[in-house]
Amino acid sequence: MNLEKTLAQHKAAILQAWFDQVVETYPSDTAKMLKRRKDPFANPVGSTTRKGLEGLLEELTGRMEPQNIISHLDPIIRIRSVQSFSASQATGFVFLLKAVIRRRLQDKAPQCLHGEAMTALEDRIDRMALAAFDIFMQCREKIYALKAEDQRRQTAAALRRANLITEVGDKVPDPKNNNT
Amino acid sequence: MSDELITADEMLTQIDHKPPGKGWMDTPVNIRKGMYCYASNPKSVEYLGLPNARPWNPMEDDWKLPDNWQEIVHNAFKDRLERFRSFKVFMDICVRCGACADKCHFFLGTGDPKNMPVLRAELLRSVYRNDFTKLGKIMGKLNGARPLTIDVLKEWWYYLYQCTECRRCSLFCPYGIDTAEITIMGREIMNLLGLNIDWIATPIANCYRTGNHLGIQPHAFKDMIDFFVEDIEEVTGLALEPSFNQKDADILFITPSGDVFADPGTYSCMGYLMLFHYLKEKYGLKVTWSTYASEGGNFGFFTSHEMMKRLNSKMYAEARRLGVKWILGGECGHMWRVIHQYMDTMNGPADFLEEPVNPITGTKFENACNTKMVHISEFTADLIKHGKLDLDPSRNDHLSVTFHDSCNPSRGMGMLDEPRYVIQNVCKNFHDMPANTIREQTFCCGSGSGLNAGENMEQRMAGGLPRANAVKHVHEKYGVNMLSCVCAVDRAALPALMEYFVPEVEVCGVTELVANALILPGEKERETDLRMEPLPGREEES
């Protein structure tokens, strides 16, 4: 059986193992809850993570559409970007998939472990990881933009209240006349 | 600078996918930027007469505490255990069943176990056991006791300011422990050491001095309202004449100052003005604003009982001075918690006011018979129910609306249906979020109890995640594009949360939606809503 078919056959088990490893990047008490609660509204981190990983696995064994990959990565990274993770910890969960797949193949289909198909698969995972890093940077930039906007809004409101701001009027200055 | 950089080897050892599996007591606090608010401005602390006013920085080792800080904490703890029976009971009866553990938005969002309400309370309980129980003194750590060290104090400060006192956890506690009350006590005690945050201390100082959190002086407050009057004239063609400090008025109206200066609360403020104009023109109702009691919010609530009482008294003093019949309150969060749960025993009884009756409908607001203060949504719902408002809901046809129950009006005072009734009468498209995220079980905005600053944006986004997650669901399922609420902190906090997680959704107050639909006597044909956006069907003309 080739790699593609093997992965399709073991997809559910691979997803479960990957999910378990990703949530174990949280402290153990938290990880237990993230695994246990199924309600997406009572457990937004767990359900968002599972849904995203499922989509990513689908793309990995499918068409690798960049937009789809981003749409599956974004919700997970958006959350991890504001949690107590470093950049490597926030994005490194993608690489965990390599070990998960290798371990599964080692047990069930060791003949698939070597060869071009496996190298290509790992390249795909690397591409996902690079996309994850881009998204992480966008999220961090957004956080800093929100902070800056917050400061700007406060200052602007204070200046307006103090009548220190004069907005431009309807009259357009005449460039020929330096006094306008 | 190079001394501060870590080596490649050190860096590689830090890239570990699994956190260390230590127990919570052995996991030291790691104060992280983005997760806390700046320390208080010493001038504000001094102005309020609070102890230990000095500049300090949570990231530095030395927090500049008084030499006898442990004694101060011990005595303050003891004093509160004796004064507040509930506090003593809450310290003793928790069996750590874990029912509250996964109900906190900060735990769900940050994934930090010390944000489980049970564990956050355990930060204090461990010291309580050590200092005040025999078993704790004898058995120490085996009994979950530990002495108060500087690291424990820092842990208190970090995590008690990662609680918005929203009380969602208490809803699930089989013993009825109100974990918010534990946070309130912890913050009170820390205030005695000068461990406050500026987003709370400076607004309180401003409110105490000038009458509102922002320090807007009476003439500037009036200027801002006049500014709204100009905008309303542009939209409706009518020049409104709001009343200020009017002695023979029927009703005194008080709202958070956030509505007067911060978008999108300003649109709700315009909405209040339009509603009062309508009621004056149609029914002769006289509502007045105060430039003295110009703040509904009460950040004293996040500092101490005494401070809360001090700020709350201003509203009632003004109602007495003006001789109004009763007070109408705007769309605020914790103002209502203070009014509903604390006012009557703090500054009550307000027996110089009348039991509130809507003079237009005759409805007696029995729920407010002690506090003499009625919520604008209760008031508006009553007017609509009796057919007293001329409404054109089609003006809100471009909106698909959901409603965020603000923690304090919903869990704190039980107002669940009135805002929904109002919205459904002024908008055609309304979709509630999932049941376990609304009404009593509503998720906090993540920025309440004085945590709505800019520097703690990561904390706010993580804390707001469960709310944003539910909004995202109704956005994707029903095309919801407007998140309405009845709280000024929500209106200030939720736009950033939406921009981060669900950028297609905007935020508004309920009275903004009412005013868009309200047909004022003699108004011109409206072309825009209060945001100056073209009304449905008018897009091409703009």
mmCIF file of N, CA and C in Angstrom, chain A residues 21-22 24-30 33-34 36-37 39-45 47-48 51 75 77-79 81-86 88-89 92-93 95-96 138-140 142-144 146-147 149-151 153-154 157-158 160-161 163, chain B residues 14-19 21 32-35 102-103 107-113 116 119 199 214 216 220 223-224 261 263 434 436-437 443 452-462 465-466 469-470 472-473 476 492 496 499-501:
data_model
loop_
_atom_site.group_PDB
_atom_site.id
_atom_site.type_symbol
_atom_site.label_atom_id
_atom_site.label_comp_id
_atom_site.label_asym_id
_atom_site.label_seq_id
_atom_site.Cartn_x
_atom_site.Cartn_y
_atom_site.Cartn_z
ATOM 1 N N GLN A 21 -1.104 15.636 21.280
ATOM 2 C CA GLN A 21 0.216 16.262 21.482
ATOM 3 C C GLN A 21 0.128 17.779 21.503
ATOM 4 N N VAL A 22 -0.743 18.306 20.642
ATOM 5 C CA VAL A 22 -0.864 19.779 20.601
ATOM 6 C C VAL A 22 -1.457 20.306 21.919
ATOM 7 N N GLU A 24 -1.252 18.956 24.703
ATOM 8 C CA GLU A 24 -0.297 18.724 25.794
ATOM 9 C C GLU A 24 0.806 19.791 25.842
ATOM 10 N N THR A 25 0.758 20.734 24.907
ATOM 11 C CA THR A 25 1.654 21.895 25.031
ATOM 12 C C THR A 25 1.128 22.848 26.106
ATOM 13 N N TYR A 26 -0.109 22.604 26.569
ATOM 14 C CA TYR A 26 -0.668 23.371 27.690
ATOM 15 C C TYR A 26 -0.348 22.633 28.992
ATOM 16 N N PRO A 27 -0.410 23.322 30.131
ATOM 17 C CA PRO A 27 -0.201 22.626 31.406
ATOM 18 C C PRO A 27 -1.170 21.440 31.552
ATOM 19 N N SER A 28 -0.768 20.435 32.311
ATOM 20 C CA SER A 28 -1.511 19.168 32.296
ATOM 21 C C SER A 28 -2.974 19.321 32.726
ATOM 22 N N ASP A 29 -3.246 20.177 33.726
ATOM 23 C CA ASP A 29 -4.640 20.362 34.162
ATOM 24 C C ASP A 29 -5.485 20.945 33.029
ATOM 25 N N THR A 30 -4.875 21.842 32.277
ATOM 26 C CA THR A 30 -5.582 22.466 31.158
ATOM 27 C C THR A 30 -5.787 21.441 30.041
ATOM 28 N N MET A 33 -8.774 19.182 30.410
ATOM 29 C CA MET A 33 -10.048 19.809 30.073
ATOM 30 C C MET A 33 -10.193 19.959 28.550
ATOM 31 N N LEU A 34 -9.118 20.346 27.900
ATOM 32 C CA LEU A 34 -9.183 20.564 26.451
ATOM 33 C C LEU A 34 -9.530 19.269 25.714
ATOM 34 N N ARG A 36 -11.263 16.712 27.177
ATOM 35 C CA ARG A 36 -12.502 16.131 27.673
ATOM 36 C C ARG A 36 -13.762 16.824 27.136
ATOM 37 N N ARG A 37 -13.775 18.161 27.190
ATOM 38 C CA ARG A 37 -15.015 18.880 26.868
ATOM 39 C C ARG A 37 -15.248 18.928 25.361
ATOM 40 N N ASP A 39 -18.179 20.344 23.897
ATOM 41 C CA ASP A 39 -18.981 21.495 23.482
ATOM 42 C C ASP A 39 -18.068 22.623 22.988
ATOM 43 N N PRO A 40 -18.244 23.065 21.726
ATOM 44 C CA PRO A 40 -17.324 24.075 21.189
ATOM 45 C C PRO A 40 -17.387 25.416 21.920
ATOM 46 N N PHE A 41 -18.512 25.679 22.608
ATOM 47 C CA PHE A 41 -18.630 26.977 23.283
ATOM 48 C C PHE A 41 -18.122 26.918 24.717
ATOM 49 N N ALA A 42 -18.122 25.710 25.271
ATOM 50 C CA ALA A 42 -17.569 25.537 26.616
ATOM 51 C C ALA A 42 -16.066 25.282 26.557
ATOM 52 N N ASN A 43 -15.575 24.952 25.379
ATOM 53 C CA ASN A 43 -14.155 24.634 25.217
ATOM 54 C C ASN A 43 -13.654 25.189 23.888
ATOM 55 N N PRO A 44 -13.596 26.512 23.772
ATOM 56 C CA PRO A 44 -13.239 27.097 22.466
ATOM 57 C C PRO A 44 -11.827 26.739 21.992
ATOM 58 N N VAL A 45 -10.890 26.623 22.916
ATOM 59 C CA VAL A 45 -9.511 26.321 22.485
ATOM 60 C C VAL A 45 -9.429 24.887 21.964
ATOM 61 N N SER A 47 -11.882 22.923 20.857
ATOM 62 C CA SER A 47 -12.653 22.653 19.635
ATOM 63 C C SER A 47 -12.046 23.362 18.429
ATOM 64 N N THR A 48 -11.540 24.573 18.643
ATOM 65 C CA THR A 48 -10.903 25.287 17.523
ATOM 66 C C THR A 48 -9.656 24.530 17.067
ATOM 67 N N LYS A 51 -10.687 21.264 15.188
ATOM 68 C CA LYS A 51 -11.251 21.567 13.864
ATOM 69 C C LYS A 51 -10.146 21.988 12.886
ATOM 70 N N PRO A 75 -7.236 30.240 12.910
ATOM 71 C CA PRO A 75 -7.920 30.266 14.221
ATOM 72 C C PRO A 75 -7.049 29.705 15.350
ATOM 73 N N ILE A 77 -3.619 29.644 15.488
ATOM 74 C CA ILE A 77 -2.497 30.558 15.763
ATOM 75 C C ILE A 77 -3.003 31.838 16.427
ATOM 76 N N ARG A 78 -4.192 32.289 16.007
ATOM 77 C CA ARG A 78 -4.765 33.529 16.564
ATOM 78 C C ARG A 78 -4.918 33.395 18.082
ATOM 79 N N ILE A 79 -5.287 32.213 18.511
ATOM 80 C CA ILE A 79 -5.422 31.973 19.947
ATOM 81 C C ILE A 79 -4.043 31.851 20.594
ATOM 82 N N SER A 81 -1.298 33.004 19.780
ATOM 83 C CA SER A 81 -0.512 34.253 19.743
ATOM 84 C C SER A 81 -0.735 35.131 20.965
ATOM 85 N N VAL A 82 -1.874 34.941 21.647
ATOM 86 C CA VAL A 82 -2.128 35.778 22.830
ATOM 87 C C VAL A 82 -1.995 34.964 24.116
ATOM 88 N N GLN A 83 -1.584 33.729 23.988
ATOM 89 C CA GLN A 83 -1.366 32.909 25.185
ATOM 90 C C GLN A 83 0.124 32.929 25.528
ATOM 91 N N SER A 84 0.462 32.246 26.632
ATOM 92 C CA SER A 84 1.844 32.390 27.130
ATOM 93 C C SER A 84 2.823 31.485 26.387
ATOM 94 N N PHE A 85 2.803 31.573 25.069
ATOM 95 C CA PHE A 85 3.740 30.797 24.253
ATOM 96 C C PHE A 85 4.759 31.726 23.609
ATOM 97 N N SER A 86 5.977 31.207 23.442
ATOM 98 C CA SER A 86 6.943 31.922 22.604
ATOM 99 C C SER A 86 6.540 31.684 21.149
ATOM 100 N N SER A 88 8.132 30.132 18.855
ATOM 101 C CA SER A 88 8.382 28.743 18.453
ATOM 102 C C SER A 88 7.328 27.805 19.031
ATOM 103 N N GLN A 89 6.922 28.080 20.270
ATOM 104 C CA GLN A 89 5.903 27.215 20.889
ATOM 105 C C GLN A 89 4.531 27.429 20.253
ATOM 106 N N GLY A 92 5.096 25.820 16.643
ATOM 107 C CA GLY A 92 5.808 24.542 16.514
ATOM 108 C C GLY A 92 4.910 23.318 16.500
ATOM 109 N N PHE A 93 3.627 23.516 16.837
ATOM 110 C CA PHE A 93 2.742 22.337 16.854
ATOM 111 C C PHE A 93 2.628 21.687 15.477
ATOM 112 N N PHE A 95 5.043 21.023 13.434
ATOM 113 C CA PHE A 95 6.122 20.028 13.296
ATOM 114 C C PHE A 95 5.827 18.736 14.057
ATOM 115 N N LEU A 96 4.996 18.855 15.088
ATOM 116 C CA LEU A 96 4.686 17.649 15.863
ATOM 117 C C LEU A 96 4.071 16.558 14.983
ATOM 118 N N GLN A 138 1.440 38.088 11.723
ATOM 119 C CA GLN A 138 0.283 38.966 11.454
ATOM 120 C C GLN A 138 -0.540 39.198 12.731
ATOM 121 N N CYS A 139 -0.708 38.128 13.499
ATOM 122 C CA CYS A 139 -1.490 38.255 14.735
ATOM 123 C C CYS A 139 -0.782 39.184 15.718
ATOM 124 N N ARG A 140 0.527 39.018 15.861
ATOM 125 C CA ARG A 140 1.273 39.874 16.782
ATOM 126 C C ARG A 140 1.216 41.337 16.308
ATOM 127 N N LYS A 142 -1.123 42.674 14.637
ATOM 128 C CA LYS A 142 -2.483 43.148 14.908
ATOM 129 C C LYS A 142 -2.628 43.568 16.375
ATOM 130 N N ILE A 143 -2.042 42.758 17.267
ATOM 131 C CA ILE A 143 -2.109 43.095 18.695
ATOM 132 C C ILE A 143 -1.431 44.452 18.941
ATOM 133 N N TYR A 144 -0.253 44.643 18.333
ATOM 134 C CA TYR A 144 0.443 45.928 18.535
ATOM 135 C C TYR A 144 -0.336 47.079 17.904
ATOM 136 N N LEU A 146 -3.584 47.204 17.666
ATOM 137 C CA LEU A 146 -4.710 47.480 18.575
ATOM 138 C C LEU A 146 -4.237 48.300 19.775
ATOM 139 N N LYS A 147 -3.039 47.978 20.270
ATOM 140 C CA LYS A 147 -2.492 48.750 21.392
ATOM 141 C C LYS A 147 -2.229 50.203 20.967
ATOM 142 N N GLU A 149 -3.610 51.830 18.517
ATOM 143 C CA GLU A 149 -4.891 52.490 18.240
ATOM 144 C C GLU A 149 -5.545 52.937 19.556
ATOM 145 N N ASP A 150 -5.412 52.093 20.562
ATOM 146 C CA ASP A 150 -5.971 52.410 21.874
ATOM 147 C C ASP A 150 -5.343 53.699 22.423
ATOM 148 N N GLN A 151 -4.032 53.790 22.314
ATOM 149 C CA GLN A 151 -3.320 54.992 22.767
ATOM 150 C C GLN A 151 -3.748 56.211 21.968
ATOM 151 N N ARG A 153 -6.474 56.741 20.293
ATOM 152 C CA ARG A 153 -7.857 57.136 20.558
ATOM 153 C C ARG A 153 -7.945 57.954 21.849
ATOM 154 N N GLN A 154 -7.192 57.480 22.860
ATOM 155 C CA GLN A 154 -7.224 58.206 24.136
ATOM 156 C C GLN A 154 -6.672 59.620 23.986
ATOM 157 N N ALA A 157 -8.976 61.895 21.892
ATOM 158 C CA ALA A 157 -10.159 62.316 22.645
ATOM 159 C C ALA A 157 -9.789 63.405 23.648
ATOM 160 N N ALA A 158 -8.624 63.236 24.286
ATOM 161 C CA ALA A 158 -8.191 64.222 25.288
ATOM 162 C C ALA A 158 -7.939 65.579 24.618
ATOM 163 N N ARG A 160 -9.224 66.674 21.840
ATOM 164 C CA ARG A 160 -10.492 67.234 21.364
ATOM 165 C C ARG A 160 -11.246 67.874 22.528
ATOM 166 N N ARG A 161 -11.241 67.168 23.664
ATOM 167 C CA ARG A 161 -11.944 67.694 24.839
ATOM 168 C C ARG A 161 -11.358 69.021 25.296
ATOM 169 N N ASN A 163 -10.190 71.204 23.485
ATOM 170 C CA ASN A 163 -10.304 72.185 22.394
ATOM 171 C C ASN A 163 -8.946 72.564 21.812
ATOM 172 N N GLN B 14 15.097 25.848 25.343
ATOM 173 C CA GLN B 14 13.779 26.416 25.669
ATOM 174 C C GLN B 14 12.688 25.968 24.701
ATOM 175 N N ILE B 15 13.116 25.456 23.543
ATOM 176 C CA ILE B 15 12.101 25.019 22.575
ATOM 177 C C ILE B 15 11.650 23.622 22.978
ATOM 178 N N ASP B 16 10.654 23.615 23.812
ATOM 179 C CA ASP B 16 10.158 22.352 24.323
ATOM 180 C C ASP B 16 8.655 22.373 24.182
ATOM 181 N N HIS B 17 8.113 21.322 23.620
ATOM 182 C CA HIS B 17 6.682 21.345 23.364
ATOM 183 C C HIS B 17 5.851 21.036 24.599
ATOM 184 N N LYS B 18 6.471 20.524 25.622
ATOM 185 C CA LYS B 18 5.697 20.160 26.822
ATOM 186 C C LYS B 18 6.088 21.029 28.004
ATOM 187 N N PRO B 19 5.110 21.598 28.681
ATOM 188 C CA PRO B 19 5.447 22.393 29.865
ATOM 189 C C PRO B 19 5.850 21.472 31.024
ATOM 190 N N GLY B 21 5.719 19.539 34.380
ATOM 191 C CA GLY B 21 4.517 19.068 35.073
ATOM 192 C C GLY B 21 4.589 19.251 36.583
ATOM 193 N N ARG B 32 4.005 38.395 32.826
ATOM 194 C CA ARG B 32 4.276 38.504 31.400
ATOM 195 C C ARG B 32 3.686 39.811 30.863
ATOM 196 N N LYS B 33 4.460 40.499 30.041
ATOM 197 C CA LYS B 33 3.956 41.738 29.438
ATOM 198 C C LYS B 33 2.714 41.435 28.602
ATOM 199 N N GLY B 34 1.788 42.364 28.600
ATOM 200 C CA GLY B 34 0.550 42.155 27.849
ATOM 201 C C GLY B 34 -0.536 41.513 28.684
ATOM 202 N N MET B 35 -0.132 41.016 29.882
ATOM 203 C CA MET B 35 -1.094 40.313 30.733
ATOM 204 C C MET B 35 -1.413 41.099 32.002
ATOM 205 N N ASP B 102 -13.658 24.998 34.769
ATOM 206 C CA ASP B 102 -13.612 25.329 33.344
ATOM 207 C C ASP B 102 -14.735 26.281 32.946
ATOM 208 N N LYS B 103 -15.175 27.116 33.880
ATOM 209 C CA LYS B 103 -16.243 28.061 33.553
ATOM 210 C C LYS B 103 -15.740 29.494 33.389
ATOM 211 N N PHE B 107 -9.635 31.366 32.201
ATOM 212 C CA PHE B 107 -9.025 30.037 32.112
ATOM 213 C C PHE B 107 -9.200 29.478 30.704
ATOM 214 N N LEU B 108 -10.425 29.582 30.179
ATOM 215 C CA LEU B 108 -10.679 29.032 28.845
ATOM 216 C C LEU B 108 -9.809 29.716 27.793
ATOM 217 N N GLY B 109 -9.570 30.991 27.970
ATOM 218 C CA GLY B 109 -8.812 31.741 26.964
ATOM 219 C C GLY B 109 -7.314 31.661 27.131
ATOM 220 N N THR B 110 -6.835 31.722 28.381
ATOM 221 C CA THR B 110 -5.373 31.712 28.575
ATOM 222 C C THR B 110 -4.815 30.301 28.696
ATOM 223 N N GLY B 111 -5.656 29.360 29.154
ATOM 224 C CA GLY B 111 -5.169 28.003 29.379
ATOM 225 C C GLY B 111 -4.276 27.904 30.609
ATOM 226 N N ASP B 112 -4.236 28.956 31.407
ATOM 227 C CA ASP B 112 -3.389 28.966 32.605
ATOM 228 C C ASP B 112 -4.205 28.408 33.782
ATOM 229 N N PRO B 113 -3.773 27.272 34.359
ATOM 230 C CA PRO B 113 -4.579 26.648 35.417
ATOM 231 C C PRO B 113 -4.823 27.560 36.612
ATOM 232 N N MET B 116 -8.182 29.004 36.839
ATOM 233 C CA MET B 116 -9.383 28.270 37.250
ATOM 234 C C MET B 116 -9.867 28.971 38.522
ATOM 235 N N LEU B 119 -8.640 27.611 41.732
ATOM 236 C CA LEU B 119 -7.219 27.774 42.022
ATOM 237 C C LEU B 119 -6.875 29.236 42.323
ATOM 238 N N TRP B 199 -5.412 51.989 35.578
ATOM 239 C CA TRP B 199 -6.690 52.060 34.856
ATOM 240 C C TRP B 199 -7.858 52.137 35.834
ATOM 241 N N LEU B 214 -13.292 60.387 33.588
ATOM 242 C CA LEU B 214 -12.353 61.013 32.660
ATOM 243 C C LEU B 214 -11.922 62.399 33.106
ATOM 244 N N ILE B 216 -13.851 64.983 33.051
ATOM 245 C CA ILE B 216 -14.480 65.995 32.190
ATOM 246 C C ILE B 216 -15.176 67.007 33.102
ATOM 247 N N ALA B 220 -17.219 71.220 29.874
ATOM 248 C CA ALA B 220 -16.789 70.338 28.774
ATOM 249 C C ALA B 220 -17.810 69.226 28.561
ATOM 250 N N ASP B 223 -20.413 70.736 26.572
ATOM 251 C CA ASP B 223 -19.909 70.905 25.197
ATOM 252 C C ASP B 223 -20.052 69.616 24.399
ATOM 253 N N MET B 224 -19.708 68.492 25.038
ATOM 254 C CA MET B 224 -19.777 67.216 24.330
ATOM 255 C C MET B 224 -21.223 66.893 23.952
ATOM 256 N N PHE B 261 -17.922 60.180 25.565
ATOM 257 C CA PHE B 261 -16.709 60.510 24.816
ATOM 258 C C PHE B 261 -16.199 59.419 23.881
ATOM 259 N N ASP B 263 -16.504 56.370 21.078
ATOM 260 C CA ASP B 263 -17.262 55.597 20.081
ATOM 261 C C ASP B 263 -17.118 54.114 20.414
ATOM 262 N N PRO B 434 -25.367 30.900 21.166
ATOM 263 C CA PRO B 434 -25.727 29.634 21.810
ATOM 264 C C PRO B 434 -26.053 29.796 23.293
ATOM 265 N N ASN B 436 -25.439 28.370 26.105
ATOM 266 C CA ASN B 436 -24.474 28.372 27.217
ATOM 267 C C ASN B 436 -23.473 29.529 27.138
ATOM 268 N N THR B 437 -23.793 30.541 26.316
ATOM 269 C CA THR B 437 -22.916 31.718 26.242
ATOM 270 C C THR B 437 -23.685 33.017 26.492
ATOM 271 N N PHE B 443 -20.732 34.974 28.717
ATOM 272 C CA PHE B 443 -19.283 35.099 28.861
ATOM 273 C C PHE B 443 -18.907 36.573 28.925
ATOM 274 N N ASN B 452 -9.794 47.260 31.200
ATOM 275 C CA ASN B 452 -9.991 47.662 29.800
ATOM 276 C C ASN B 452 -8.902 48.614 29.318
ATOM 277 N N ALA B 453 -7.659 48.327 29.652
ATOM 278 C CA ALA B 453 -6.551 49.202 29.241
ATOM 279 C C ALA B 453 -6.005 48.747 27.891
ATOM 280 N N GLY B 454 -4.996 49.437 27.405
ATOM 281 C CA GLY B 454 -4.386 49.067 26.128
ATOM 282 C C GLY B 454 -3.189 48.148 26.304
ATOM 283 N N GLU B 455 -2.451 48.375 27.391
ATOM 284 C CA GLU B 455 -1.194 47.638 27.560
ATOM 285 C C GLU B 455 -1.397 46.152 27.829
ATOM 286 N N ASN B 456 -2.607 45.760 28.250
ATOM 287 C CA ASN B 456 -2.869 44.346 28.547
ATOM 288 C C ASN B 456 -3.699 43.692 27.435
ATOM 289 N N MET B 457 -3.423 44.080 26.198
ATOM 290 C CA MET B 457 -4.251 43.620 25.069
ATOM 291 C C MET B 457 -4.263 42.093 24.937
ATOM 292 N N GLU B 458 -3.129 41.432 25.177
ATOM 293 C CA GLU B 458 -3.103 39.966 25.083
ATOM 294 C C GLU B 458 -4.071 39.359 26.101
ATOM 295 N N GLN B 459 -4.043 39.910 27.304
ATOM 296 C CA GLN B 459 -4.948 39.434 28.351
ATOM 297 C C GLN B 459 -6.407 39.621 27.924
ATOM 298 N N ARG B 460 -6.705 40.793 27.370
ATOM 299 C CA ARG B 460 -8.076 41.077 26.958
ATOM 300 C C ARG B 460 -8.538 40.150 25.830
ATOM 301 N N MET B 461 -7.642 39.906 24.886
ATOM 302 C CA MET B 461 -8.020 39.044 23.760
ATOM 303 C C MET B 461 -8.213 37.594 24.225
ATOM 304 N N ALA B 462 -7.323 37.129 25.114
ATOM 305 C CA ALA B 462 -7.460 35.756 25.624
ATOM 306 C C ALA B 462 -8.728 35.639 26.471
ATOM 307 N N LEU B 465 -11.904 35.547 24.391
ATOM 308 C CA LEU B 465 -12.039 34.487 23.384
ATOM 309 C C LEU B 465 -13.378 33.735 23.433
ATOM 310 N N PRO B 466 -13.837 33.267 24.605
ATOM 311 C CA PRO B 466 -15.104 32.526 24.594
ATOM 312 C C PRO B 466 -16.270 33.357 24.048
ATOM 313 N N ASN B 469 -15.770 33.674 20.248
ATOM 314 C CA ASN B 469 -16.046 32.375 19.634
ATOM 315 C C ASN B 469 -17.545 32.204 19.359
ATOM 316 N N ALA B 470 -18.362 32.653 20.298
ATOM 317 C CA ALA B 470 -19.819 32.544 20.120
ATOM 318 C C ALA B 470 -20.318 33.549 19.082
ATOM 319 N N LYS B 472 -18.569 34.616 16.569
ATOM 320 C CA LYS B 472 -18.118 34.078 15.275
ATOM 321 C C LYS B 472 -19.125 33.042 14.767
ATOM 322 N N HIS B 473 -19.643 32.262 15.684
ATOM 323 C CA HIS B 473 -20.620 31.223 15.302
ATOM 324 C C HIS B 473 -21.863 31.852 14.671
ATOM 325 N N GLU B 476 -21.100 33.382 11.256
ATOM 326 C CA GLU B 476 -20.965 32.408 10.158
ATOM 327 C C GLU B 476 -22.308 31.744 9.827
ATOM 328 N N ALA B 492 -16.573 49.758 24.791
ATOM 329 C CA ALA B 492 -15.175 50.159 24.597
ATOM 330 C C ALA B 492 -14.288 48.954 24.303
ATOM 331 N N ALA B 496 -12.314 46.059 19.821
ATOM 332 C CA ALA B 496 -10.975 45.496 19.618
ATOM 333 C C ALA B 496 -11.046 43.969 19.556
ATOM 334 N N GLU B 499 -12.339 43.083 16.213
ATOM 335 C CA GLU B 499 -11.348 43.352 15.165
ATOM 336 C C GLU B 499 -10.316 42.225 15.110
ATOM 337 N N TYR B 500 -10.022 41.651 16.254
ATOM 338 C CA TYR B 500 -9.017 40.584 16.294
ATOM 339 C C TYR B 500 -9.601 39.232 15.856
ATOM 340 N N PHE B 501 -10.803 38.914 16.350
ATOM 341 C CA PHE B 501 -11.328 37.569 16.102
ATOM 342 C C PHE B 501 -12.415 37.496 15.025
#
